[in-house]
CSV table of C-alpha atoms and ligand atoms in Angstrom, one decimal:
chain,number,residue,atom,x,y,z
A,1,UNK,CA,4.3,-38.8,3.8
A,2,UNK,CA,3.2,-36.0,6.0
A,3,UNK,CA,0.4,-35.0,3.6
A,4,UNK,CA,-2.0,-37.5,4.9
A,5,UNK,CA,-5.0,-35.3,4.5
A,6,UNK,CA,-4.7,-33.9,0.9
A,7,UNK,CA,-8.3,-34.3,0.8
A,8,UNK,CA,-10.1,-31.7,-1.4
A,9,UNK,CA,-12.0,-28.9,0.4
A,10,UNK,CA,-15.4,-28.0,-0.6
A,11,UNK,CA,-15.8,-25.3,2.1
A,12,UNK,CA,-15.4,-25.0,6.0
A,13,UNK,CA,-17.9,-27.5,6.7
A,14,UNK,CA,-15.8,-29.9,5.3
A,15,UNK,CA,-13.4,-30.4,8.0
A,16,UNK,CA,-10.1,-31.6,8.1
A,17,UNK,CA,-9.1,-34.9,10.3
A,18,UNK,CA,-6.0,-36.3,11.2
A,19,UNK,CA,-4.0,-33.6,10.4
A,20,UNK,CA,-0.1,-34.0,11.4
A,21,UNK,CA,2.6,-31.7,11.8
A,22,UNK,CA,4.5,-30.9,8.2
A,23,UNK,CA,8.3,-31.1,8.4
A,24,UNK,CA,9.7,-27.5,9.0
A,25,UNK,CA,10.7,-25.6,6.2
A,26,UNK,CA,14.4,-25.3,5.4
A,27,UNK,CA,16.1,-22.2,7.0
A,28,UNK,CA,19.6,-22.9,6.1
A,29,UNK,CA,20.3,-19.6,3.9
A,30,UNK,CA,18.5,-17.7,6.3
A,31,UNK,CA,20.2,-19.1,9.5
A,32,UNK,CA,23.4,-18.2,7.7
A,33,UNK,CA,22.3,-14.8,6.8
A,34,UNK,CA,21.2,-14.3,10.5
A,35,UNK,CA,24.5,-15.3,11.6
A,36,UNK,CA,26.3,-12.5,9.5
A,37,UNK,CA,23.6,-10.1,10.7
A,38,UNK,CA,24.3,-10.6,14.5
A,39,UNK,CA,27.9,-9.6,13.5
A,40,UNK,CA,26.6,-6.3,12.5
A,41,UNK,CA,23.4,-5.5,14.4
A,42,UNK,CA,22.3,-5.9,17.7
A,43,UNK,CA,20.4,-8.9,17.6
A,44,UNK,CA,20.7,-9.4,14.3
A,45,UNK,CA,18.1,-7.1,13.0
A,46,UNK,CA,17.1,-3.6,12.4
A,47,UNK,CA,13.8,-3.5,14.2
A,48,UNK,CA,13.3,-5.9,17.4
A,49,UNK,CA,10.0,-7.9,16.4
A,50,UNK,CA,12.0,-9.3,13.2
A,51,UNK,CA,14.1,-11.6,15.5
A,52,UNK,CA,11.6,-14.0,15.8
A,53,UNK,CA,12.2,-14.1,19.6
A,54,UNK,CA,8.3,-15.2,20.4
A,55,UNK,CA,8.0,-17.8,17.9
A,56,UNK,CA,9.9,-21.0,16.7
A,57,UNK,CA,13.5,-20.5,14.7
A,58,UNK,CA,15.2,-17.7,13.6
A,59,UNK,CA,14.1,-15.0,11.1
A,60,UNK,CA,13.3,-15.6,7.4
A,61,UNK,CA,15.6,-13.1,5.3
A,62,UNK,CA,13.1,-12.4,2.7
A,63,UNK,CA,14.6,-11.8,-1.0
A,64,UNK,CA,11.3,-11.2,-3.1
A,65,UNK,CA,7.9,-10.0,-3.1
A,66,UNK,CA,5.0,-10.0,-5.7
A,67,UNK,CA,1.6,-9.5,-5.2
A,68,UNK,CA,0.4,-11.3,-1.6
A,69,UNK,CA,3.5,-14.0,-2.0
A,70,UNK,CA,6.9,-13.3,-0.8
A,71,UNK,CA,10.0,-15.7,-1.2
A,72,UNK,CA,12.9,-16.3,1.5
A,73,UNK,CA,16.5,-16.9,0.8
A,74,UNK,CA,15.8,-20.5,0.8
A,75,UNK,CA,13.4,-20.3,-1.8
A,76,UNK,CA,10.2,-20.9,0.4
A,77,UNK,CA,7.3,-19.3,-0.7
A,78,UNK,CA,4.3,-17.6,1.4
A,79,UNK,CA,1.2,-16.2,1.2
A,80,UNK,CA,2.1,-13.1,3.2
A,81,UNK,CA,-0.3,-11.4,5.9
A,82,UNK,CA,2.3,-9.4,7.5
A,83,UNK,CA,2.3,-7.0,4.4
A,84,UNK,CA,5.6,-5.1,5.8
A,85,UNK,CA,3.4,-4.5,9.2
A,86,UNK,CA,0.6,-2.8,7.3
A,87,UNK,CA,1.8,-0.4,4.5
A,88,UNK,CA,1.4,-2.9,1.5
A,89,UNK,CA,-2.3,-2.5,1.3
A,90,UNK,CA,-1.8,-3.3,-2.5
A,91,UNK,CA,0.7,-6.1,-1.9
A,92,UNK,CA,4.4,-6.4,-2.9
A,93,UNK,CA,5.7,-4.8,-6.1
A,94,UNK,CA,2.3,-3.3,-7.2
A,95,UNK,CA,3.1,-2.2,-10.9
A,96,UNK,CA,1.6,1.3,-10.3
A,97,UNK,CA,3.8,2.1,-7.7
A,98,UNK,CA,6.8,0.6,-8.8
A,99,UNK,CA,6.4,2.3,-12.2
A,100,UNK,CA,5.9,5.9,-10.5
A,101,UNK,CA,9.1,5.2,-8.3
A,102,UNK,CA,11.0,4.6,-11.3
A,103,UNK,CA,9.6,7.7,-13.4
A,104,UNK,CA,10.3,9.8,-10.3
A,105,UNK,CA,14.1,8.6,-9.5
A,106,UNK,CA,15.0,9.1,-13.1
A,107,UNK,CA,15.3,13.0,-12.1
A,108,UNK,CA,17.3,12.4,-8.9
A,109,UNK,CA,16.6,11.0,-5.4
A,110,UNK,CA,16.4,14.2,-3.3
A,111,UNK,CA,16.9,17.9,-3.4
A,112,UNK,CA,16.1,19.3,0.2
A,113,UNK,CA,14.0,21.7,-1.6
A,114,UNK,CA,10.3,21.8,-2.0
A,115,UNK,CA,8.9,19.5,-5.4
A,116,UNK,CA,5.6,19.5,-6.8
A,117,UNK,CA,5.2,16.1,-6.1
A,118,UNK,CA,4.7,17.2,-2.2
A,119,UNK,CA,1.7,19.3,-3.2
A,120,UNK,CA,0.5,16.7,-5.3
A,121,UNK,CA,0.1,14.2,-2.4
A,122,UNK,CA,-0.9,16.8,0.2
A,123,UNK,CA,-3.8,17.3,-2.4
A,124,UNK,CA,-4.9,13.8,-2.7
A,125,UNK,CA,-5.1,13.5,0.8
A,126,UNK,CA,-6.4,16.6,2.1
A,127,UNK,CA,-9.1,16.8,-0.6
A,128,UNK,CA,-10.4,13.3,0.4
A,129,UNK,CA,-10.1,13.8,4.2
A,130,UNK,CA,-12.6,16.1,5.7
A,131,UNK,CA,-10.7,15.6,9.0
A,132,UNK,CA,-7.3,17.7,8.7
A,133,UNK,CA,-6.7,20.9,6.7
A,134,UNK,CA,-2.8,21.0,6.8
A,135,UNK,CA,-0.5,18.4,6.9
A,136,UNK,CA,3.5,18.0,7.2
A,137,UNK,CA,5.4,15.2,5.7
A,138,UNK,CA,7.9,13.3,7.8
A,139,UNK,CA,9.9,10.0,7.5
A,140,UNK,CA,8.5,7.6,9.8
A,141,UNK,CA,5.4,7.1,12.3
A,142,UNK,CA,7.7,7.6,15.4
A,143,UNK,CA,8.5,11.2,13.7
A,144,UNK,CA,4.9,11.9,13.2
A,145,UNK,CA,3.8,11.3,16.6
A,146,UNK,CA,6.8,12.8,18.2
A,147,UNK,CA,5.9,16.1,16.3
A,148,UNK,CA,2.3,15.5,16.9
A,149,UNK,CA,3.0,15.7,20.9
A,150,UNK,CA,5.3,18.6,20.3
A,151,UNK,CA,2.7,20.5,18.6
A,152,UNK,CA,-0.1,19.5,21.2
A,153,UNK,CA,2.4,21.0,24.0
A,154,UNK,CA,3.4,24.2,22.3
A,155,UNK,CA,-0.4,24.9,21.0
A,156,UNK,CA,-1.8,24.1,24.7
A,157,UNK,CA,1.2,25.6,26.3
A,158,UNK,CA,0.9,22.2,28.6
A,159,UNK,CA,3.3,19.4,29.4
A,160,UNK,CA,1.3,16.3,30.3
A,161,UNK,CA,0.1,13.8,28.0
A,162,UNK,CA,-2.0,11.1,28.6
A,163,UNK,CA,-1.8,7.6,26.9
A,164,UNK,CA,-3.2,4.2,26.7
A,165,UNK,CA,-1.9,0.9,28.1
A,166,UNK,CA,-1.6,-1.3,25.1
A,167,UNK,CA,-1.1,1.3,22.4
A,168,UNK,CA,1.9,2.0,20.5
A,169,UNK,CA,3.0,5.0,19.1
A,170,UNK,CA,6.5,4.4,18.1
A,171,UNK,CA,9.7,4.9,20.2
A,172,UNK,CA,10.1,8.6,21.0
A,173,UNK,CA,11.0,9.0,24.7
A,174,UNK,CA,7.8,10.3,25.9
A,175,UNK,CA,5.8,7.5,24.6
A,176,UNK,CA,8.1,4.4,25.7
A,177,UNK,CA,6.3,4.6,28.9
A,178,UNK,CA,4.0,1.9,30.3
A,179,UNK,CA,1.5,1.9,33.5
A,180,UNK,CA,2.8,1.4,36.9
A,181,UNK,CA,0.1,0.0,39.3
A,182,UNK,CA,-2.8,1.8,40.4
A,183,UNK,CA,-5.7,3.3,38.1
A,184,UNK,CA,-4.0,6.3,37.2
A,185,UNK,CA,-0.2,6.5,37.2
A,186,UNK,CA,2.7,8.4,35.9
A,187,UNK,CA,4.1,6.4,33.6
A,188,UNK,CA,7.2,4.0,34.1
A,189,UNK,CA,9.8,3.8,31.3
A,190,UNK,CA,9.4,0.7,29.3
A,191,UNK,CA,13.2,1.4,27.7
A,192,UNK,CA,16.2,1.7,29.6
A,193,UNK,CA,17.6,5.2,28.4
A,194,UNK,CA,14.4,6.9,28.9
A,195,UNK,CA,14.7,9.8,31.6
A,196,UNK,CA,12.4,9.2,34.5
A,197,UNK,CA,11.5,13.2,34.1
A,198,UNK,CA,10.0,12.3,30.7
A,199,UNK,CA,8.1,9.4,32.1
A,200,UNK,CA,6.8,11.6,34.7
A,201,UNK,CA,5.1,13.9,31.8
A,202,UNK,CA,3.3,10.9,30.6
A,203,UNK,CA,0.3,9.5,32.3
A,204,UNK,CA,-0.7,5.8,31.4
A,205,UNK,CA,-4.3,4.7,31.5
A,206,UNK,CA,-6.3,1.4,30.6
A,207,UNK,CA,-8.1,1.5,27.6
A,208,UNK,CA,-11.9,1.2,27.8
A,209,UNK,CA,-11.9,3.0,31.2
A,210,UNK,CA,-13.8,5.9,31.6
A,211,UNK,CA,-13.4,6.2,35.3
A,212,UNK,CA,-9.5,6.1,34.9
A,213,UNK,CA,-9.5,8.8,32.3
A,214,UNK,CA,-11.9,11.2,34.4
A,215,UNK,CA,-9.6,10.6,37.5
A,216,UNK,CA,-6.3,11.3,35.4
A,217,UNK,CA,-8.0,15.1,34.2
A,218,UNK,CA,-9.2,15.6,37.7
A,219,UNK,CA,-5.7,14.7,39.2
A,220,UNK,CA,-3.9,16.9,36.6
A,221,UNK,CA,-6.5,19.6,36.4
A,222,UNK,CA,-5.2,22.3,33.2
A,223,UNK,CA,-1.9,20.4,32.9
A,224,UNK,CA,-3.0,17.7,30.2
A,225,UNK,CA,-1.7,18.8,26.8
A,226,UNK,CA,-3.2,16.0,24.9
A,227,UNK,CA,-4.5,12.3,25.2
A,228,UNK,CA,-3.2,10.2,22.4
A,229,UNK,CA,-4.8,7.1,21.3
A,230,UNK,CA,-4.6,4.5,18.5
A,231,UNK,CA,-8.1,4.6,18.0
A,232,UNK,CA,-8.1,1.2,16.4
A,233,UNK,CA,-5.5,-0.2,18.7
A,234,UNK,CA,-3.7,-2.6,16.6
A,235,UNK,CA,0.0,-2.9,18.1
A,236,UNK,CA,-0.9,-5.0,21.3
A,237,UNK,CA,-3.6,-7.4,19.9
A,238,UNK,CA,-6.6,-5.5,18.1
A,239,UNK,CA,-8.1,-3.8,20.9
A,240,UNK,CA,-11.5,-2.5,19.4
A,241,UNK,CA,-13.0,0.3,21.2
A,242,UNK,CA,-16.6,1.0,21.5
A,243,UNK,CA,-17.6,4.3,19.4
A,244,UNK,CA,-18.9,5.7,22.3
A,245,UNK,CA,-16.1,5.4,24.1
A,246,UNK,CA,-14.1,7.4,21.5
A,247,UNK,CA,-16.6,10.0,21.6
A,248,UNK,CA,-16.3,10.3,25.4
A,249,UNK,CA,-12.6,11.1,24.7
A,250,UNK,CA,-13.6,13.8,22.3
A,251,UNK,CA,-15.7,15.4,25.0
A,252,UNK,CA,-13.5,15.0,28.1
A,253,UNK,CA,-10.6,16.7,25.9
A,254,UNK,CA,-13.1,19.6,24.8
A,255,UNK,CA,-14.2,20.1,28.4
A,256,UNK,CA,-10.5,20.0,29.6
A,257,UNK,CA,-8.9,22.2,26.9
A,258,UNK,CA,-6.5,19.1,25.9
A,259,UNK,CA,-6.0,17.9,22.3
A,260,UNK,CA,-7.1,14.5,21.4
A,261,UNK,CA,-4.8,13.0,18.8
A,262,UNK,CA,-5.5,10.2,17.1
A,263,UNK,CA,-2.6,8.1,15.8
A,264,UNK,CA,-3.4,6.6,12.9
A,265,UNK,CA,0.0,5.2,11.6
A,266,UNK,CA,-1.8,2.0,11.4
A,267,UNK,CA,-5.5,2.8,10.8
A,268,UNK,CA,-4.9,5.4,8.4
A,269,UNK,CA,-5.8,4.7,4.8
A,270,UNK,CA,-6.5,1.1,5.8
A,271,UNK,CA,-10.0,0.9,7.4
A,272,UNK,CA,-11.0,3.7,4.6
A,273,UNK,CA,-9.5,6.6,3.3
A,274,UNK,CA,-10.2,8.7,6.0
A,275,UNK,CA,-9.0,6.1,8.6
A,276,UNK,CA,-10.6,5.7,11.9
A,277,UNK,CA,-11.8,9.4,12.0
A,278,UNK,CA,-14.1,9.0,9.3
A,279,UNK,CA,-14.8,5.3,10.3
A,280,UNK,CA,-15.9,6.5,13.7
A,281,UNK,CA,-16.8,10.0,12.3
A,282,UNK,CA,-15.1,11.6,15.3
A,283,UNK,CA,-13.1,14.9,14.6
A,284,UNK,CA,-9.7,14.6,16.5
A,285,UNK,CA,-7.4,17.8,16.9
A,286,UNK,CA,-4.4,16.2,15.5
A,287,UNK,CA,-4.1,13.2,13.2
A,288,UNK,CA,-0.5,11.2,12.7
A,289,UNK,CA,0.0,8.7,9.6
A,290,UNK,CA,2.9,6.6,8.4
A,291,UNK,CA,2.8,3.3,6.8
A,292,UNK,CA,0.6,3.2,4.0
A,293,UNK,CA,0.6,6.5,3.1
A,294,UNK,CA,4.2,6.2,1.8
A,295,UNK,CA,3.5,3.1,-0.4
A,296,UNK,CA,6.2,1.3,1.0
A,297,UNK,CA,8.5,4.2,1.1
A,298,UNK,CA,9.5,5.8,4.5
A,299,UNK,CA,6.7,8.3,5.3
A,300,UNK,CA,5.1,9.5,7.8
A,301,UNK,CA,2.8,12.9,8.4
A,302,UNK,CA,0.8,14.8,11.0
A,303,UNK,CA,-2.3,17.2,10.2
A,304,UNK,CA,-4.6,19.1,11.9
A,305,UNK,CA,-6.8,22.3,11.4
A,306,UNK,CA,-5.0,25.3,9.7
A,307,UNK,CA,-5.0,27.2,13.0
A,308,UNK,CA,-3.3,24.3,14.9
A,309,UNK,CA,-0.9,23.5,12.0
A,310,UNK,CA,-0.4,27.5,12.1
A,311,UNK,CA,2.0,26.8,15.2
A,312,UNK,CA,4.7,24.7,13.0
A,313,UNK,CA,7.5,26.1,11.9
A,314,UNK,CA,8.3,28.4,10.0
A,315,UNK,CA,4.9,29.9,10.6
A,316,UNK,CA,4.9,29.1,14.2
A,317,UNK,CA,7.3,28.2,17.3
A,318,UNK,CA,6.9,24.7,17.3
A,319,UNK,CA,10.1,23.6,15.7
A,320,UNK,CA,10.1,20.5,13.4
A,321,UNK,CA,12.2,19.9,10.3
A,322,UNK,CA,13.6,16.7,8.3
A,323,UNK,CA,16.7,16.5,5.6
A,324,UNK,CA,14.7,13.9,3.9
A,325,UNK,CA,11.2,15.1,4.6
A,326,UNK,CA,8.9,15.2,1.7
A,327,UNK,CA,11.5,12.9,-0.2
A,328,UNK,CA,10.1,13.0,-4.2
A,329,UNK,CA,10.6,9.4,-4.5
A,330,UNK,CA,8.8,8.4,-1.3
A,331,UNK,CA,6.0,11.0,-2.2
A,332,UNK,CA,5.9,9.2,-5.7
A,333,UNK,CA,5.3,6.0,-4.0
A,334,UNK,CA,2.7,7.6,-1.8
A,335,UNK,CA,0.9,9.0,-4.8
A,336,UNK,CA,0.7,6.0,-6.8
A,337,UNK,CA,-0.6,4.0,-3.9
A,338,UNK,CA,-3.4,6.5,-2.5
A,339,UNK,CA,-4.4,6.8,-6.0
A,340,UNK,CA,-5.4,3.3,-6.0
A,341,UNK,CA,-7.3,3.5,-2.8
A,342,UNK,CA,-9.4,6.1,-4.0
A,343,UNK,CA,-10.5,4.1,-7.0
A,344,UNK,CA,-14.4,3.6,-6.6
A,345,UNK,CA,-15.2,0.3,-4.4
A,346,UNK,CA,-11.5,-0.6,-3.3
A,347,UNK,CA,-12.5,-0.5,0.4
A,348,UNK,CA,-15.8,-2.3,-0.2
A,349,UNK,CA,-14.2,-5.0,-2.3
A,350,UNK,CA,-11.1,-5.3,0.1
A,351,UNK,CA,-13.2,-5.4,3.4
A,352,UNK,CA,-15.8,-7.7,1.9
A,353,UNK,CA,-13.0,-10.4,0.9
A,354,UNK,CA,-11.6,-9.8,4.5
A,355,UNK,CA,-14.8,-10.1,6.1
A,356,UNK,CA,-15.5,-13.6,4.4
A,357,UNK,CA,-12.0,-14.8,5.0
A,358,UNK,CA,-12.0,-14.0,9.1
A,359,UNK,CA,-16.0,-15.4,9.1
A,360,UNK,CA,-15.1,-18.6,7.7
A,361,UNK,CA,-12.5,-19.0,10.0
A,362,UNK,CA,-14.4,-18.0,13.0
A,363,UNK,CA,-17.1,-20.5,11.9
A,364,UNK,CA,-14.5,-23.2,11.7
A,365,UNK,CA,-13.2,-22.7,15.5
A,366,UNK,CA,-16.5,-22.2,17.0
A,367,UNK,CA,-18.0,-25.4,15.4
A,368,UNK,CA,-15.0,-27.1,16.9
A,369,UNK,CA,-15.4,-25.1,20.4
A,370,UNK,CA,-11.7,-24.0,20.3
A,371,UNK,CA,-10.9,-21.1,22.5
A,372,UNK,CA,-10.0,-19.1,19.6
A,373,UNK,CA,-11.4,-15.8,18.3
A,374,UNK,CA,-10.7,-13.5,15.2
A,375,UNK,CA,-10.7,-9.8,16.0
A,376,UNK,CA,-11.2,-7.8,12.6
A,377,UNK,CA,-11.9,-4.7,11.5
A,378,UNK,CA,-11.8,-3.6,7.6
A,379,UNK,CA,-8.6,-5.6,6.5
A,380,UNK,CA,-7.1,-6.0,9.8
A,381,UNK,CA,-7.5,-9.4,11.8
A,382,UNK,CA,-6.1,-10.8,14.8
A,383,UNK,CA,-5.9,-14.1,16.0
A,384,UNK,CA,-6.5,-14.6,19.9
A,385,UNK,CA,-6.7,-17.7,21.9
A,386,UNK,CA,-9.3,-16.8,24.0
A,387,UNK,CA,-13.3,-17.1,24.5
A,388,UNK,CA,-13.4,-13.7,25.9
A,389,UNK,CA,-14.0,-10.4,24.9
A,390,UNK,CA,-10.8,-8.2,24.3
A,391,UNK,CA,-10.6,-4.6,24.8
A,392,UNK,CA,-7.7,-3.6,26.8
A,393,UNK,CA,-4.3,-4.9,27.2
A,394,UNK,CA,-5.1,-6.9,30.6
A,395,UNK,CA,-7.9,-8.8,29.0
A,396,UNK,CA,-4.9,-10.7,26.8
A,397,UNK,CA,-3.4,-14.1,28.7
A,398,UNK,CA,0.2,-13.8,28.1
A,399,UNK,CA,0.2,-17.8,28.2
A,400,UNK,CA,-2.4,-17.8,25.1
A,401,UNK,CA,0.8,-16.8,23.1
A,402,UNK,CA,2.3,-20.1,23.3
A,403,UNK,CA,-0.7,-21.4,21.2
A,404,UNK,CA,0.2,-19.0,18.8
A,405,UNK,CA,3.9,-20.0,18.7
A,406,UNK,CA,2.8,-23.5,17.6
A,407,UNK,CA,0.1,-22.0,15.2
A,408,UNK,CA,2.9,-19.6,13.9
A,409,UNK,CA,5.0,-22.7,13.2
A,410,UNK,CA,2.6,-25.0,11.6
A,411,UNK,CA,1.3,-21.8,9.4
A,412,UNK,CA,5.3,-21.4,8.0
A,413,UNK,CA,5.5,-24.9,7.0
A,414,UNK,CA,2.3,-24.7,5.1
A,415,UNK,CA,3.3,-21.4,3.2
A,416,UNK,CA,1.5,-18.8,5.2
A,417,UNK,CA,3.7,-15.9,6.7
A,418,UNK,CA,2.0,-14.2,9.3
A,419,UNK,CA,4.1,-11.6,11.7
A,420,UNK,CA,6.3,-13.4,14.3
A,421,UNK,CA,4.4,-12.7,17.2
A,422,UNK,CA,1.0,-13.2,18.6
A,423,UNK,CA,0.5,-9.4,19.9
A,424,UNK,CA,0.4,-8.5,15.9
A,425,UNK,CA,-2.4,-8.0,13.9
A,426,UNK,CA,-2.6,-9.5,10.3
A,427,UNK,CA,-3.1,-7.8,7.3
A,428,UNK,CA,-5.1,-8.6,3.8
A,429,UNK,CA,-4.2,-6.6,0.8
A,430,UNK,CA,-6.0,-5.9,-2.5
A,431,UNK,CA,-3.5,-8.4,-4.2
A,432,UNK,CA,-4.7,-11.5,-2.1
A,433,UNK,CA,-6.6,-13.4,-4.4
A,434,UNK,CA,-9.7,-15.9,-3.7
A,435,UNK,CA,-7.3,-18.6,-4.2
A,436,UNK,CA,-4.7,-17.3,-1.8
A,437,UNK,CA,-7.2,-17.0,0.9
A,438,UNK,CA,-8.8,-20.5,0.3
A,439,UNK,CA,-5.5,-21.9,0.7
A,440,UNK,CA,-4.5,-19.7,3.9
A,441,UNK,CA,-7.9,-20.8,5.3
A,442,UNK,CA,-7.0,-24.4,4.7
A,443,UNK,CA,-3.6,-24.1,6.5
A,444,UNK,CA,-5.2,-22.3,9.4
A,445,UNK,CA,-8.0,-24.9,10.0
A,446,UNK,CA,-5.0,-27.5,9.9
A,447,UNK,CA,-2.8,-25.6,12.5
A,448,UNK,CA,-5.8,-24.5,14.6
A,449,UNK,CA,-6.8,-28.7,14.8
A,450,UNK,CA,-3.1,-29.6,15.7
A,451,UNK,CA,-2.9,-26.7,18.2
A,452,UNK,CA,-5.7,-27.6,20.0
A,453,UNK,CA,-5.2,-31.3,19.7
A,454,UNK,CA,-2.0,-31.8,21.3
B,501,PLP,C1,3.7,1.7,13.4
B,501,PLP,C2,3.2,2.8,14.5
B,501,PLP,C3,4.3,3.6,14.7
B,501,PLP,C4,5.6,3.9,14.4
B,501,PLP,O1,5.8,4.0,13.1
B,501,PLP,P1,7.2,4.0,12.6
B,501,PLP,O2,7.1,4.1,11.1
B,501,PLP,O3,7.4,2.3,12.8
B,501,PLP,O4,8.2,4.7,13.4
B,501,PLP,C5,3.3,4.4,15.6
B,501,PLP,N1,2.1,4.5,15.8
B,501,PLP,C6,1.2,3.4,15.4
B,501,PLP,C7,-0.2,3.3,15.5
B,501,PLP,C8,1.8,2.4,14.6
B,501,PLP,O5,1.5,1.5,14.5
């Protein structure tokens, strides 16, 4: 009875009317699993945002994924725009990745000794990325960033690092730090358990602010080991920076003998095979990777020039190790996935598809004068309930998240799965079909109407 708008859609000019809320999907099995999970894990999850704290209801337990679709424990089917938070650029259960994993796993899962698969993945990356000469594989994005920071400190023999409010770099101690009040501040810890002494080594400034960065370098002359940035900040909304600002970062680091670290855990292999470095044509000193690089398996990496990487043990004095680093099964998944990305036209096709999708949504919202913007780059998109430009964390109005919460619920009820927070971006994979995107658009239009008309 809630299906009053079963009107066939000929395009976004044909706008839905009289949209009404749909009944909530059944979450019985998921809710049951969640109750159990809460007895095992803090908050019932193994990573906080999964707990659905900022959206309606309890988390969905996912049973299966195939292509762009996922199914939860209650049998609800969704078109997935979370894609495991980015790694699944080919969609779920990609046949090439799966077959490679199955092939590799026949020979055992881990040796703690070198395998040819590590060479193979490294070669795939280094031959097709002119911004790094050597690489080291680790097991997560957090580990990659933590290691890159240590390398920068070891290489420059300096301790302080500069990070930006609104960028996420994983959960290592030095980086769980947020801005205090003032233009340039020592960080304040953003988690209990991070010693103040660690936070004191991290300086936090706002994005897109040259004055603050200049002041940080003036205040801490010859003390800054590195500036770390997500060149495509995509963990606190999508806070796209001007190319010119990123070039300024490059220059100010060079002038001050500090290293520039691009944290490309999310943008690497996403906005192009060479990530943001290739997109903006800016040479950072160290780049970190994660997510896509492992094809859905836990892999991270950091890379730099041979000279800088020469400082990593056992060649150099900066210690870094990992029992499961370069794990063969994970390497296999990475090899299979990255091989697909290198096919001619892969990114062109993906980006065209994403552009068409996001532009149609923006056109719809603009035609109805909704205070709503789709920020997008490549196959990343972010829905913001605003009519302003947003390029730093301060530009986001926390009150607007109430609207996202509503939208998220309406979308779930229409078979569309977005990450459960309005600060998270969405991802389009090569597995999203035209039909998927048409269906998703329609659901998004209806949800926007509901959010703005109530
Ligand atoms: C996801 C992410 C991380 C952390 O990676 P994990 O694999 O979750 O540890 C670090 N930096 C950026 C930019 C990320 O997007």
